[in-house]
CSV table of C-alpha atoms in Angstrom, one decimal:
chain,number,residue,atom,x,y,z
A,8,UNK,CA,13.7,-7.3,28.4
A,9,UNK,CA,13.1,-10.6,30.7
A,10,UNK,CA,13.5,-8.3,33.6
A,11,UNK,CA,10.6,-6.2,33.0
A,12,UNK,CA,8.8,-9.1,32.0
A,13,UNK,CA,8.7,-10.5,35.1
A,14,UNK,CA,7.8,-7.5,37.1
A,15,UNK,CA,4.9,-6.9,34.6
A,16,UNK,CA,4.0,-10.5,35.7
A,17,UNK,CA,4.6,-9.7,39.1
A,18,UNK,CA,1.9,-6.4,38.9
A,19,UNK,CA,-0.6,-8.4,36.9
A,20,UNK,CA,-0.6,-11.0,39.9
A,21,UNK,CA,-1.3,-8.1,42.6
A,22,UNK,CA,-3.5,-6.0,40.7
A,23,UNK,CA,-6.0,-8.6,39.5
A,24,UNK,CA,-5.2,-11.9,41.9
A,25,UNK,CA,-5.2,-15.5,40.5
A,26,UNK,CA,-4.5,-16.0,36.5
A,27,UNK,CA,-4.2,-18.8,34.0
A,28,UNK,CA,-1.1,-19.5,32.5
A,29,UNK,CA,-3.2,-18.9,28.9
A,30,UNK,CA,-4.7,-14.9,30.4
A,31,UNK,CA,-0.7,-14.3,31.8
A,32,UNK,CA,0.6,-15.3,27.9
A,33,UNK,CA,-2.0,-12.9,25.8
A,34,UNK,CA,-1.2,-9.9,28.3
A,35,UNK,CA,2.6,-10.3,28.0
A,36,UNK,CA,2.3,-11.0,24.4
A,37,UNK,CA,4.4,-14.5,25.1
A,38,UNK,CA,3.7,-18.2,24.3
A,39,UNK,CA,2.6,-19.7,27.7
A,40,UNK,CA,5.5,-22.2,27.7
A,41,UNK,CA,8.1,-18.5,28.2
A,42,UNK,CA,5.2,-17.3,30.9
A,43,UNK,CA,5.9,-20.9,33.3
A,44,UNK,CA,9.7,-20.5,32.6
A,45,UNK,CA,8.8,-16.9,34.1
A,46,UNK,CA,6.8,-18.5,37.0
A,47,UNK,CA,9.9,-20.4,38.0
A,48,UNK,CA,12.3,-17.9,37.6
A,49,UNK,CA,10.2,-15.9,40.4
A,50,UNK,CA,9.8,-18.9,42.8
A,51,UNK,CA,13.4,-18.9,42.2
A,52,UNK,CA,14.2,-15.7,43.2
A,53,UNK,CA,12.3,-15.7,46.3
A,54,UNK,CA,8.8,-14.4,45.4
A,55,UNK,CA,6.0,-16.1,46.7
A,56,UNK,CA,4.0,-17.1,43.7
A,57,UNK,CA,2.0,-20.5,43.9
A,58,UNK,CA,-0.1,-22.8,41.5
A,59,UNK,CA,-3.8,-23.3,42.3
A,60,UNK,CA,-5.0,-26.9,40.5
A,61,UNK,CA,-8.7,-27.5,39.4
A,62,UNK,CA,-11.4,-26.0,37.3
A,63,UNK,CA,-10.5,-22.4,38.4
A,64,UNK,CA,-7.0,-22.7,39.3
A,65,UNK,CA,-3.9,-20.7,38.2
A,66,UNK,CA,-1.2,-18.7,39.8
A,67,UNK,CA,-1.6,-16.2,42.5
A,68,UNK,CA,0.7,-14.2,44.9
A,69,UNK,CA,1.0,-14.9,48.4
A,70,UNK,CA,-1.3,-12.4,50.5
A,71,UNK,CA,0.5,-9.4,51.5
A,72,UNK,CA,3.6,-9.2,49.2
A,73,UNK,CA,4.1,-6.0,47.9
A,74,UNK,CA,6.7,-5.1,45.2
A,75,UNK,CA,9.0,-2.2,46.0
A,76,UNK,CA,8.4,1.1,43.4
A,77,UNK,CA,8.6,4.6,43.7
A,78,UNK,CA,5.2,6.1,44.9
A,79,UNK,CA,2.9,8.8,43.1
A,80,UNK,CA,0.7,11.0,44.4
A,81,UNK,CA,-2.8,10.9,43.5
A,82,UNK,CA,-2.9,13.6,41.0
A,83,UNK,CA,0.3,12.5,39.4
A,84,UNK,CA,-0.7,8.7,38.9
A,85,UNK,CA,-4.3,9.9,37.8
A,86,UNK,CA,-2.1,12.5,34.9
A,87,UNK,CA,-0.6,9.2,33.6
A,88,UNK,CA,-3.1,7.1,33.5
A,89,UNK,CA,-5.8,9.4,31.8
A,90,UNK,CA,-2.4,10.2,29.1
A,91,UNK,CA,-2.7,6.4,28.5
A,92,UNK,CA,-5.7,6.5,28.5
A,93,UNK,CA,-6.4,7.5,24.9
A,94,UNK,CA,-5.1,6.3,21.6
A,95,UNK,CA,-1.4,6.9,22.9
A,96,UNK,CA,-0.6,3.4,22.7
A,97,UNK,CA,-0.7,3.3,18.8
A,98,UNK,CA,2.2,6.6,18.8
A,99,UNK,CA,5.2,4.9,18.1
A,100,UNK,CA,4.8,1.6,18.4
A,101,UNK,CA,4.8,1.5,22.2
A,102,UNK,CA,1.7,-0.3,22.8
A,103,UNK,CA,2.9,-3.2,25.3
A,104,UNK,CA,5.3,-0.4,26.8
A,105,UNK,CA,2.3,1.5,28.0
A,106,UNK,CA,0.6,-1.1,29.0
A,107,UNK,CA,3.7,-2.0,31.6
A,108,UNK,CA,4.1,1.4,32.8
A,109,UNK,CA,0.0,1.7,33.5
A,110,UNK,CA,0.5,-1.7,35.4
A,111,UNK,CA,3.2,-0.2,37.6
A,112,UNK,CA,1.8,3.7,37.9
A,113,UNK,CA,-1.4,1.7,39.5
A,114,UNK,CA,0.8,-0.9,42.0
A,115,UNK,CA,3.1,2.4,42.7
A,116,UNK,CA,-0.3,4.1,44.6
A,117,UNK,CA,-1.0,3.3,48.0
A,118,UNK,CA,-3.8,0.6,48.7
A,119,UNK,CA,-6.7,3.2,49.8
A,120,UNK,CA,-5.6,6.0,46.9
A,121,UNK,CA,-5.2,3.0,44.0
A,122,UNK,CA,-9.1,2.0,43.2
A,123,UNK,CA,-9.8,5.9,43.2
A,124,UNK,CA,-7.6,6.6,40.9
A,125,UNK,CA,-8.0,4.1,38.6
A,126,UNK,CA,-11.9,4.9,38.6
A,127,UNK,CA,-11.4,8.6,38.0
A,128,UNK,CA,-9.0,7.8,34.7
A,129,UNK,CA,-12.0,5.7,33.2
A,130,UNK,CA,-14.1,9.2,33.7
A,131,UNK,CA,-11.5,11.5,31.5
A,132,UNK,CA,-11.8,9.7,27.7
A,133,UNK,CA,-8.3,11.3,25.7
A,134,UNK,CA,-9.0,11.4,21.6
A,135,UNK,CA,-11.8,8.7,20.8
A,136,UNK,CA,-12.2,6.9,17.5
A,137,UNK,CA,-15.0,9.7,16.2
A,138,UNK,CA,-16.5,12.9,16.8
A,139,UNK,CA,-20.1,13.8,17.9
A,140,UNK,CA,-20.6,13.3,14.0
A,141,UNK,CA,-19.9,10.0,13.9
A,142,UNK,CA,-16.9,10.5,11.7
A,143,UNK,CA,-13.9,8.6,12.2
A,144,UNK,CA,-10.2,9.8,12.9
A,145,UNK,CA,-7.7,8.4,10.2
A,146,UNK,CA,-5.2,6.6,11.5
A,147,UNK,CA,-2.4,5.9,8.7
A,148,UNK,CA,-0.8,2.6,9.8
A,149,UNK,CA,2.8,1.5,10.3
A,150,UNK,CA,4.1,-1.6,10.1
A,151,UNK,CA,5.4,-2.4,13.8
A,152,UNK,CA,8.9,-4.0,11.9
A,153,UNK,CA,9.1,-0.8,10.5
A,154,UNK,CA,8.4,1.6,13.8
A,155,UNK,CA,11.1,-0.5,15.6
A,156,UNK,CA,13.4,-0.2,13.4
A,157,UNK,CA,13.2,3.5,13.4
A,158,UNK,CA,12.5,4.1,16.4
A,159,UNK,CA,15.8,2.6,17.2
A,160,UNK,CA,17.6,4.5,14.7
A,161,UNK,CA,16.5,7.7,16.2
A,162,UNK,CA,17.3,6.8,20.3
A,163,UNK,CA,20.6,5.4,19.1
A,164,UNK,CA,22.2,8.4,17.0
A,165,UNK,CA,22.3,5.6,14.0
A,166,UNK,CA,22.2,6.2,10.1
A,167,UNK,CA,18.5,4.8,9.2
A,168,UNK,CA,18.2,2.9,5.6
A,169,UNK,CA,14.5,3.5,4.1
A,170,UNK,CA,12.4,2.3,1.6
A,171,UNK,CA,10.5,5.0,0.5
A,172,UNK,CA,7.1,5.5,-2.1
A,173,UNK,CA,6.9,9.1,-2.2
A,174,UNK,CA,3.4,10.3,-3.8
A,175,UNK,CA,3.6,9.7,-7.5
A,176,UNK,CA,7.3,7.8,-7.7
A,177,UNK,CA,8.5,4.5,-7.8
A,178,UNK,CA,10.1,3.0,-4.5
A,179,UNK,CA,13.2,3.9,-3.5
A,180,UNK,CA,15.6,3.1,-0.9
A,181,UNK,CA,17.7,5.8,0.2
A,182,UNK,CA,19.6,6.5,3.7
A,183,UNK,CA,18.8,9.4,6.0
A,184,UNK,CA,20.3,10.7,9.3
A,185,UNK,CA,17.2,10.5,11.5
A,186,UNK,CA,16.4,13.6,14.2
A,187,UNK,CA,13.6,13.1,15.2
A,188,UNK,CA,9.7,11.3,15.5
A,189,UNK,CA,6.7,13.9,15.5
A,190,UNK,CA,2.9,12.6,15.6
A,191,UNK,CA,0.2,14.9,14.1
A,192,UNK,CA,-3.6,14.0,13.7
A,193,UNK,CA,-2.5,10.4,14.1
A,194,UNK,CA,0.3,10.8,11.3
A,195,UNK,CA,4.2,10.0,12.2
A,196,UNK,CA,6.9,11.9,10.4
A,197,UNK,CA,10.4,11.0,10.4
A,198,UNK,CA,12.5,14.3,10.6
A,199,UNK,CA,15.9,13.5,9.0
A,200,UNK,CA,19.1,15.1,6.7
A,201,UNK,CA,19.7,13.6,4.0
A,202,UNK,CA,23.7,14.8,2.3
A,203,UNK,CA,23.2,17.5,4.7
A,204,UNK,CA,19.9,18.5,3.2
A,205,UNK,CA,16.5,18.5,5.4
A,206,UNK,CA,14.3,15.9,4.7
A,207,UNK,CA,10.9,14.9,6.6
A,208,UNK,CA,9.2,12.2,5.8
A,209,UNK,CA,5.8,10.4,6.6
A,210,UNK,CA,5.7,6.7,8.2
A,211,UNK,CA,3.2,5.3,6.3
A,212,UNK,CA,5.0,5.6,3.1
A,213,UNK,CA,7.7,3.8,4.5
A,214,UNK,CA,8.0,-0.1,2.8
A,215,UNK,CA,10.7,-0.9,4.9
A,216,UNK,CA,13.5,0.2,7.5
A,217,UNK,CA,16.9,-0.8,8.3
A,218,UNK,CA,18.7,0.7,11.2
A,219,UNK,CA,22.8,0.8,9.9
A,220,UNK,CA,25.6,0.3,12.3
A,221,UNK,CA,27.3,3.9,11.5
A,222,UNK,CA,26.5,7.2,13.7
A,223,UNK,CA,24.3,9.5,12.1
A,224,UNK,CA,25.4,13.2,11.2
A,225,UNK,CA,23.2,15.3,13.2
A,226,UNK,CA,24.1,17.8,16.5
A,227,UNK,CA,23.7,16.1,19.4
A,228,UNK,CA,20.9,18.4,21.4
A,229,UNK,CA,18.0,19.0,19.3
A,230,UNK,CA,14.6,21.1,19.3
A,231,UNK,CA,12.1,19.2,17.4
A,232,UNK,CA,9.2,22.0,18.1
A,233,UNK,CA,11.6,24.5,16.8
A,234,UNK,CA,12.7,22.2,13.8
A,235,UNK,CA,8.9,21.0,13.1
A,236,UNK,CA,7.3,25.0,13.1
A,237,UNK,CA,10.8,26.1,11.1
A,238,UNK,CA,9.9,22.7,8.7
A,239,UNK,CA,6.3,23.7,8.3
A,240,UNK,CA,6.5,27.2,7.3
A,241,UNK,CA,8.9,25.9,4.7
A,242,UNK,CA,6.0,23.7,3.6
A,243,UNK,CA,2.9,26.3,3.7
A,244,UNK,CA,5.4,28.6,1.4
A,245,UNK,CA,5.6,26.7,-1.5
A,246,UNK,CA,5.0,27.7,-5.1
A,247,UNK,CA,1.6,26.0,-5.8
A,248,UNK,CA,0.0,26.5,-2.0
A,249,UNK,CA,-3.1,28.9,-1.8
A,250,UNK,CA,-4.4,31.2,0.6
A,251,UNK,CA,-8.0,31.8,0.9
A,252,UNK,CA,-10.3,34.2,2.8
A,253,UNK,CA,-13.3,32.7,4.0
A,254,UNK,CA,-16.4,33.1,5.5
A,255,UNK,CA,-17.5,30.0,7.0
A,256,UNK,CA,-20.9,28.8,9.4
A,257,UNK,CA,-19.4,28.0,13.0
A,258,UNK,CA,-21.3,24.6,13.0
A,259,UNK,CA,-19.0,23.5,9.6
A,260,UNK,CA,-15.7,25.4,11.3
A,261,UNK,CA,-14.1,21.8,11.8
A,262,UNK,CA,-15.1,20.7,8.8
A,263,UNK,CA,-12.8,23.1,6.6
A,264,UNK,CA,-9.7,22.6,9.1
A,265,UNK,CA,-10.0,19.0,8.7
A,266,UNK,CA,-9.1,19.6,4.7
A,267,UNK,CA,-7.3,22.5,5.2
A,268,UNK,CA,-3.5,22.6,5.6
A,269,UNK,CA,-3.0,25.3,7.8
A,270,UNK,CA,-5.0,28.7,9.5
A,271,UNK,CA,-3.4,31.7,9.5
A,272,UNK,CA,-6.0,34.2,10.7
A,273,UNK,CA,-9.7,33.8,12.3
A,274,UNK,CA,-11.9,36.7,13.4
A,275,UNK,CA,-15.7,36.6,14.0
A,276,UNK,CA,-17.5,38.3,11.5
A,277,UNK,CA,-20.6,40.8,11.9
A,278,UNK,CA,-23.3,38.5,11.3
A,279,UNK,CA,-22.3,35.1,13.7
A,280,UNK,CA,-20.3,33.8,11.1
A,281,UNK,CA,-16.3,33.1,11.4
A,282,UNK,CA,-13.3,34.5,8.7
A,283,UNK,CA,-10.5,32.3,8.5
A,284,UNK,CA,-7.3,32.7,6.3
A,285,UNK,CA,-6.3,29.3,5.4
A,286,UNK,CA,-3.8,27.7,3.4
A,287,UNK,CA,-4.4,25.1,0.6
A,288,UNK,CA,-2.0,22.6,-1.1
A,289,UNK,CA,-3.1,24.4,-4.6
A,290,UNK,CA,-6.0,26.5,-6.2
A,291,UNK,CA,-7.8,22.8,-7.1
A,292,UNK,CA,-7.5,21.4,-3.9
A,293,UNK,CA,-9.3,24.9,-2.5
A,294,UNK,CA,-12.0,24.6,-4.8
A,295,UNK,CA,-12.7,20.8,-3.8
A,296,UNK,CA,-13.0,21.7,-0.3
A,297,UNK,CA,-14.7,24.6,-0.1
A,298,UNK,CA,-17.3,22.9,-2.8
A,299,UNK,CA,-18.2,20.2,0.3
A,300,UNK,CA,-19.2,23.0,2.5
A,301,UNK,CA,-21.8,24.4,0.0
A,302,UNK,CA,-23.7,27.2,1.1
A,303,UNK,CA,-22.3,27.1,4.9
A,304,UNK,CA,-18.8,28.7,3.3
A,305,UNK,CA,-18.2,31.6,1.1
A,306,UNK,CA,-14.5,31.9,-0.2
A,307,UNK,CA,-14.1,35.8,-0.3
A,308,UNK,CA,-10.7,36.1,-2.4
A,309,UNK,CA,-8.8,35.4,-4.5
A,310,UNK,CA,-11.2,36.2,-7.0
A,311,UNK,CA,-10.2,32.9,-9.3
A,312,UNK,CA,-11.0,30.8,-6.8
A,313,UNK,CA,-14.1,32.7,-6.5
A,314,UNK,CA,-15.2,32.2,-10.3
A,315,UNK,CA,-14.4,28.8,-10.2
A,316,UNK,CA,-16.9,27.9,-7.7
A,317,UNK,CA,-19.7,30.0,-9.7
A,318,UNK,CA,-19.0,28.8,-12.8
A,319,UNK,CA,-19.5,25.0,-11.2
A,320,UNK,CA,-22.7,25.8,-9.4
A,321,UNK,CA,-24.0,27.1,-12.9
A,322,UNK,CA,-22.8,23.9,-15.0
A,323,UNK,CA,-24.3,22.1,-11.9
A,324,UNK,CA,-27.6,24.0,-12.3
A,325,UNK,CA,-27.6,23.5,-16.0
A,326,UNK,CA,-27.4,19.9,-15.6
A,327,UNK,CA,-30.4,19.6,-13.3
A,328,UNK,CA,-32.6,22.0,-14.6
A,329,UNK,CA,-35.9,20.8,-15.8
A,330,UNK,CA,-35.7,19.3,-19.2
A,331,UNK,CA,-39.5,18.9,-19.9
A,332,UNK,CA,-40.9,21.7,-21.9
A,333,UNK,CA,-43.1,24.1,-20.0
A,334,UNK,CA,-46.7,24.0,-21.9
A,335,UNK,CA,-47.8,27.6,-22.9
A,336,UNK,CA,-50.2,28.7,-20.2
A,337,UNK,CA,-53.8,30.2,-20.9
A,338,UNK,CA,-53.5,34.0,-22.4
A,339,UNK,CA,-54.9,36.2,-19.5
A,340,UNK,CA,-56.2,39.9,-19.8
A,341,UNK,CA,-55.2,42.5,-17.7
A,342,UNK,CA,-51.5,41.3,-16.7
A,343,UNK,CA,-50.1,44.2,-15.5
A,344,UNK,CA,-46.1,45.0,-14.6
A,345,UNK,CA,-46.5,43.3,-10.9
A,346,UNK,CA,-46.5,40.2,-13.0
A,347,UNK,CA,-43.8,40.4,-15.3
A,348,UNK,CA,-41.6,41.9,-12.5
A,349,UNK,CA,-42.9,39.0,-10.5
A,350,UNK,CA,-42.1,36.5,-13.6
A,351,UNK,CA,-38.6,37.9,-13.9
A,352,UNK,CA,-37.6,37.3,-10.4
């Protein structure tokens, strides 16, 4: 851990010249007292770092030194560095690992090839906090304790004691054999066994971790893809899960995948609009989304689902219709059928 420490030290010292003790401490996530123990542990070993006193002092690298790391190309360092780019350093806890690997990707380029890349990652933007509709992606947090411990869990083969408040139920602690981690829209799941029996569950209902000392049951190659789609077709099959043909506007297509669980069909449909199959968790959950969507989405079967939307656009109706009483308008001669057709409609 001290070891890559001080070559992250090292690289924020090249890339960005002379920095205060104070900067060095909040971009190693270390007290300032650990980044001068660092300082002298380089001088130490032979590198040339040097104090600088006065208003704008701090400590800076000799001119020249160079660290020795496996070079990229352009195109590969530029494929890292727009990857970290995004929101990746929230997947898994590995923030401040990210952060050193971008730091040594960047010193790892040659001198003329390092500002041009750099530049050209600030152009490529990877998953921002909202969508051209201003509305912001969910992001379900973890508790970093909890990632770590985990995390751990899963890299070391270990059995992995949890805390878990599933939806509905009081807390409980049981212990899994983890598998794997998988991230979707933002949200980590914990693929496990639990007696044998699969079990996946979601981070942000877990209250607490313990990573255990004894080896977890599980084969030792694994193919979480595989696992995940095999995992998730369980899932989409259960008992109370609906499926619903619809007819939806193309400007409110996201809009219905963001509530629905998953799409099984989608063909354009004669008049510009889309038909999607999708899946819902049950009938009530159907009826909620596809209400949002108002007259931009018509649900075509099942034919319950169907009702139920009708029979709340008429209670709906009812209960804004006009409540004043219409006064009797003046008797006229001559009204003829256009006029009671016309009243009708």
């Amino acid at each position: 851990m001290r070891a890559d420490r001080l070559v992250s030290l090292v690289l924020l010292l090249r890339q960005r010249g002379r920095l205060t003790a104070d900067t060095l401490a909040r971009e190693l996530e270390v007290s300032t007292r650990t980044v001068l123990r660092d300082i002298e542990a380089l001088s130490a070993a032979g590198v040339p770092v040097y104090a600088e006193r006065g208003r704008h002092g701090g400590f800076a690298l000799s001119p020249g030194f160079r660290t020795e790391l496996t070079g990229l190309n352009h195109d590969e360092a530029l494929a890292l560095l727009t990857a970290g780019s995004g929101r990746g350093e929230q997947v898994f806890g590995l923030g401040p690992a990210l952060a050193s690997a971008m730091r040594k990707v960047v010193d790892a380029l040659p001198e003329g090839h390092r500002a041009t890349a750099s530049d050209a990652a600030r152009r490529f933007l990877v998953d921002p906090e909202s969508d051209l509709l201003a509305r912001r992606l969910v992001t379900e947090e973890v508790p970093g304790t909890t990632m770590i411990e985990v995390r751990r869990a899963v890299l070391a083969g270990h059995k992995l004691r949890i805390q878990y408040a599933a939806t509905g139920r009081t807390p409980q602690w049981r212990t899994v054999d983890p598998i794997g981690l998988v991230t979707v829209r933002d949200r980590v799941y914990l693929l496990a066994t639990r007696s044998g029996a699969d079990r996946t569950y979601r981070l942000s209902r877990v209250l607490a971790a313990e990573e255990l000392p004894d080896p977890a049951q599980r084969p030792n190659q694994v193919d979480l893809d595989r696992i995940w789609r095999e995992r998730s077709a369980r899932f989409l099959s259960g008992r109370d899960h609906i499926t619903v043909l619809v007819r939806v506007d193309p400007a409110r297509r996201e809009d219905l995948l963001d509530t629905a669980q998953a799409v099984r069909a989608e063909d354009p449909d004669a008049d510009g609009w889309l038909r999607l199959e999708v899946t819902f968790q049950d009938a009530r959950h159907a009826e909620w989304a596809l209400w949002q969507l108002g007259t931009d989405a018509e649900a075509l079967t099942p034919q319950s689902l169907r009702t139920s939307l009708r029979d709340r656009a008429a209670a709906l109706a009812a209960r804004y219709g006009d409540p004043r009483p219409r006064p009797p308008g003046p008797a006229r001669s001559g009204a003829g059928c256009g006029d009671a057709a016309a009243s009708a409609d």
